[in-house]
PDB file of C-alpha atoms in Angstrom:
ATOM      1  CA  GLN P  19     -53.885 -52.205  25.234  1.00 78.00           C
ATOM      2  CA  VAL P  20     -50.498 -53.167  23.848  1.00 90.00           C
ATOM      3  CA  GLN P  21     -48.857 -56.558  24.180  1.00 95.00           C
ATOM      4  CA  LEU P  22     -45.100 -56.842  23.750  1.00 97.00           C
ATOM      5  CA  VAL P  23     -43.202 -60.064  23.097  1.00 97.00           C
ATOM      6  CA  GLU P  24     -39.405 -60.172  23.118  1.00 97.00           C
ATOM      7  CA  SER P  25     -37.388 -62.802  21.293  1.00 97.00           C
ATOM      8  CA  GLY P  26     -33.855 -63.531  20.126  1.00 97.00           C
ATOM      9  CA  GLY P  27     -32.099 -64.161  23.410  1.00 97.00           C
ATOM     10  CA  GLY P  28     -29.946 -67.151  24.172  1.00 97.00           C
ATOM     11  CA  LEU P  29     -26.514 -68.366  25.178  1.00 98.00           C
ATOM     12  CA  VAL P  30     -23.654 -66.747  23.259  1.00 97.00           C
ATOM     13  CA  GLN P  31     -19.917 -66.257  23.581  1.00 98.00           C
ATOM     14  CA  ALA P  32     -18.102 -63.034  24.360  1.00 98.00           C
ATOM     15  CA  GLY P  33     -17.573 -61.050  21.176  1.00 98.00           C
ATOM     16  CA  ASP P  34     -20.692 -62.428  19.494  1.00 98.00           C
ATOM     17  CA  SER P  35     -23.538 -60.376  18.062  1.00 98.00           C
ATOM     18  CA  VAL P  36     -27.241 -60.862  18.741  1.00 98.00           C
ATOM     19  CA  ARG P  37     -30.338 -59.039  17.556  1.00 98.00           C
ATOM     20  CA  LEU P  38     -33.279 -58.937  19.919  1.00 98.00           C
ATOM     21  CA  SER P  39     -36.780 -58.328  18.592  1.00 98.00           C
ATOM     22  CA  CYS P  40     -39.866 -56.959  20.285  1.00 98.00           C
ATOM     23  CA  ALA P  41     -43.157 -57.490  18.500  1.00 96.00           C
ATOM     24  CA  ALA P  42     -46.120 -55.317  19.467  1.00 95.00           C
ATOM     25  CA  SER P  43     -49.796 -55.972  18.979  1.00 92.00           C
ATOM     26  CA  GLY P  44     -52.296 -53.496  17.587  1.00 77.00           C
ATOM     27  CA  ARG P  45     -52.297 -50.817  14.914  1.00 79.00           C
ATOM     28  CA  THR P  46     -50.964 -47.979  17.068  1.00 86.00           C
ATOM     29  CA  PHE P  47     -47.322 -49.068  17.358  1.00 91.00           C
ATOM     30  CA  SER P  48     -46.106 -45.954  15.553  1.00 91.00           C
ATOM     31  CA  THR P  49     -47.636 -43.743  18.259  1.00 93.00           C
ATOM     32  CA  TYR P  50     -45.412 -45.241  20.978  1.00 95.00           C
ATOM     33  CA  SER P  51     -41.859 -44.543  21.961  1.00 96.00           C
ATOM     34  CA  MET P  52     -39.990 -47.785  22.623  1.00 97.00           C
ATOM     35  CA  GLY P  53     -37.266 -48.702  25.053  1.00 98.00           C
ATOM     36  CA  TRP P  54     -35.034 -51.578  26.049  1.00 98.00           C
ATOM     37  CA  PHE P  55     -34.102 -52.281  29.659  1.00 98.00           C
ATOM     38  CA  ARG P  56     -32.159 -55.099  31.252  1.00 98.00           C
ATOM     39  CA  GLN P  57     -31.823 -56.683  34.651  1.00 98.00           C
ATOM     40  CA  ALA P  58     -28.846 -58.779  35.683  1.00 97.00           C
ATOM     41  CA  PRO P  59     -28.836 -61.125  38.682  1.00 91.00           C
ATOM     42  CA  GLY P  60     -28.550 -59.151  41.896  1.00 93.00           C
ATOM     43  CA  LYS P  61     -28.934 -55.796  40.136  1.00 96.00           C
ATOM     44  CA  GLU P  62     -31.735 -53.311  39.561  1.00 95.00           C
ATOM     45  CA  ARG P  63     -33.361 -52.932  36.181  1.00 96.00           C
ATOM     46  CA  GLU P  64     -31.362 -50.479  34.075  1.00 97.00           C
ATOM     47  CA  PHE P  65     -31.966 -48.461  30.949  1.00 98.00           C
ATOM     48  CA  VAL P  66     -30.267 -49.650  27.772  1.00 98.00           C
ATOM     49  CA  ALA P  67     -31.663 -47.803  24.742  1.00 98.00           C
ATOM     50  CA  ALA P  68     -34.775 -46.026  23.484  1.00 98.00           C
ATOM     51  CA  ILE P  69     -36.282 -44.552  20.350  1.00 97.00           C
ATOM     52  CA  SER P  70     -39.115 -42.036  20.295  1.00 96.00           C
ATOM     53  CA  ARG P  71     -42.338 -42.356  18.360  1.00 92.00           C
ATOM     54  CA  SER P  72     -40.919 -39.784  15.953  1.00 91.00           C
ATOM     55  CA  GLY P  73     -37.794 -41.875  15.371  1.00 93.00           C
ATOM     56  CA  VAL P  74     -35.329 -39.942  17.520  1.00 95.00           C
ATOM     57  CA  THR P  75     -32.843 -42.187  19.316  1.00 97.00           C
ATOM     58  CA  ALA P  76     -32.161 -41.400  22.955  1.00 97.00           C
ATOM     59  CA  PRO P  77     -28.578 -41.402  24.231  1.00 97.00           C
ATOM     60  CA  TYR P  78     -27.550 -44.973  24.959  1.00 98.00           C
ATOM     61  CA  ALA P  79     -26.537 -46.195  28.365  1.00 98.00           C
ATOM     62  CA  ASP P  80     -22.818 -45.606  28.851  1.00 98.00           C
ATOM     63  CA  SER P  81     -22.194 -49.318  29.231  1.00 97.00           C
ATOM     64  CA  VAL P  82     -23.471 -50.098  25.722  1.00 98.00           C
ATOM     65  CA  LYS P  83     -22.502 -47.024  23.692  1.00 98.00           C
ATOM     66  CA  GLY P  84     -20.796 -47.966  20.468  1.00 98.00           C
ATOM     67  CA  ARG P  85     -21.925 -51.586  20.728  1.00 98.00           C
ATOM     68  CA  PHE P  86     -25.737 -51.576  20.774  1.00 98.00           C
ATOM     69  CA  THR P  87     -28.165 -50.042  18.273  1.00 98.00           C
ATOM     70  CA  ILE P  88     -31.915 -49.615  18.617  1.00 98.00           C
ATOM     71  CA  SER P  89     -34.180 -49.420  15.580  1.00 98.00           C
ATOM     72  CA  ARG P  90     -37.834 -49.797  14.697  1.00 96.00           C
ATOM     73  CA  VAL P  91     -39.820 -50.925  11.695  1.00 95.00           C
ATOM     74  CA  ASN P  92     -43.330 -49.598  12.110  1.00 92.00           C
ATOM     75  CA  ALA P  93     -44.688 -51.661   9.226  1.00 92.00           C
ATOM     76  CA  LYS P  94     -43.759 -54.769  11.224  1.00 94.00           C
ATOM     77  CA  ASN P  95     -44.812 -53.399  14.620  1.00 94.00           C
ATOM     78  CA  THR P  96     -41.331 -54.320  15.785  1.00 96.00           C
ATOM     79  CA  VAL P  97     -38.438 -52.711  17.612  1.00 97.00           C
ATOM     80  CA  TYR P  98     -34.954 -54.233  17.518  1.00 98.00           C
ATOM     81  CA  LEU P  99     -31.858 -54.134  19.661  1.00 98.00           C
ATOM     82  CA  GLN P 100     -28.703 -55.023  17.761  1.00 98.00           C
ATOM     83  CA  MET P 101     -26.026 -56.048  20.232  1.00 98.00           C
ATOM     84  CA  ASN P 102     -22.434 -56.343  19.034  1.00 98.00           C
ATOM     85  CA  SER P 103     -19.204 -57.219  20.827  1.00 98.00           C
ATOM     86  CA  LEU P 104     -21.106 -58.797  23.684  1.00 98.00           C
ATOM     87  CA  GLU P 105     -19.420 -59.066  27.045  1.00 98.00           C
ATOM     88  CA  PRO P 106     -20.184 -61.251  30.065  1.00 98.00           C
ATOM     89  CA  GLU P 107     -21.410 -58.096  31.839  1.00 97.00           C
ATOM     90  CA  ASP P 108     -24.205 -57.891  29.255  1.00 98.00           C
ATOM     91  CA  THR P 109     -25.754 -61.040  30.713  1.00 98.00           C
ATOM     92  CA  ALA P 110     -29.275 -60.124  31.803  1.00 98.00           C
ATOM     93  CA  VAL P 111     -32.955 -60.447  31.098  1.00 98.00           C
ATOM     94  CA  TYR P 112     -33.764 -57.878  28.428  1.00 98.00           C
ATOM     95  CA  TYR P 113     -37.165 -56.175  28.522  1.00 98.00           C
ATOM     96  CA  CYS P 114     -38.987 -54.241  25.833  1.00 98.00           C
ATOM     97  CA  ALA P 115     -41.284 -51.386  26.868  1.00 98.00           C
ATOM     98  CA  ALA P 116     -43.693 -48.964  25.190  1.00 97.00           C
ATOM     99  CA  SER P 117     -44.483 -45.382  26.179  1.00 95.00           C
ATOM    100  CA  ALA P 118     -47.095 -42.937  24.957  1.00 93.00           C
ATOM    101  CA  GLY P 119     -44.606 -40.134  25.662  1.00 88.00           C
ATOM    102  CA  GLU P 120     -42.521 -38.261  23.109  1.00 84.00           C
ATOM    103  CA  VAL P 121     -39.913 -36.458  25.221  1.00 92.00           C
ATOM    104  CA  VAL P 122     -36.645 -38.235  24.491  1.00 92.00           C
ATOM    105  CA  ALA P 123     -34.991 -37.052  27.699  1.00 92.00           C
ATOM    106  CA  LEU P 124     -37.572 -38.936  29.759  1.00 95.00           C
ATOM    107  CA  LEU P 125     -37.134 -42.293  28.071  1.00 96.00           C
ATOM    108  CA  ARG P 126     -34.367 -43.396  30.438  1.00 96.00           C
ATOM    109  CA  ASN P 127     -36.935 -43.541  33.229  1.00 96.00           C
ATOM    110  CA  PRO P 128     -38.810 -46.858  33.449  1.00 95.00           C
ATOM    111  CA  ASN P 129     -41.783 -45.003  34.967  1.00 95.00           C
ATOM    112  CA  THR P 130     -42.278 -43.376  31.565  1.00 95.00           C
ATOM    113  CA  TYR P 131     -43.430 -46.667  30.077  1.00 96.00           C
ATOM    114  CA  ASN P 132     -46.990 -47.918  29.965  1.00 94.00           C
ATOM    115  CA  TYR P 133     -46.438 -51.470  28.731  1.00 96.00           C
ATOM    116  CA  TRP P 134     -43.763 -54.114  29.255  1.00 97.00           C
ATOM    117  CA  GLY P 135     -42.860 -57.408  27.673  1.00 97.00           C
ATOM    118  CA  GLN P 136     -42.024 -60.574  29.574  1.00 97.00           C
ATOM    119  CA  GLY P 137     -38.302 -60.381  28.868  1.00 97.00           C
ATOM    120  CA  THR P 138     -35.783 -62.552  27.048  1.00 98.00           C
ATOM    121  CA  GLN P 139     -32.641 -63.990  28.622  1.00 98.00           C
ATOM    122  CA  VAL P 140     -29.242 -63.179  27.135  1.00 98.00           C
ATOM    123  CA  THR P 141     -26.305 -65.066  28.598  1.00 98.00           C
ATOM    124  CA  VAL P 142     -22.767 -64.219  27.475  1.00 98.00           C
ATOM    125  CA  SER P 143     -20.038 -66.677  28.370  1.00 97.00           C
ATOM    126  CA  SER P 144     -16.395 -65.704  28.638  1.00 93.00           C
TER     127      SER P 144
END
């Protein structure tokens, strides 16, 4: 079993930068691919970014390309989402997820993931 806990969300202004963290329990973090998803009010949950267990970054969602960066530090059992140049449209609950899979092309699919965190709210004011 893997437990995931997101943190770092809050209320920010447009143009600000925020780094979200996702801390995982256990000693097997390095065997999991990790992803970030988000869900805005009235919208379905959407893919944001992912990184495989081998450290390969999946293509970012078009809406965040050039602004968001995913990274992981296995020694800390933590995956990060650096979010720059935030826009009001980025307002959402951000979820961290873990997958036992390795195929990068599949990481956009939420069904690929075995474990999910509780989410952290990011609100971007104009």
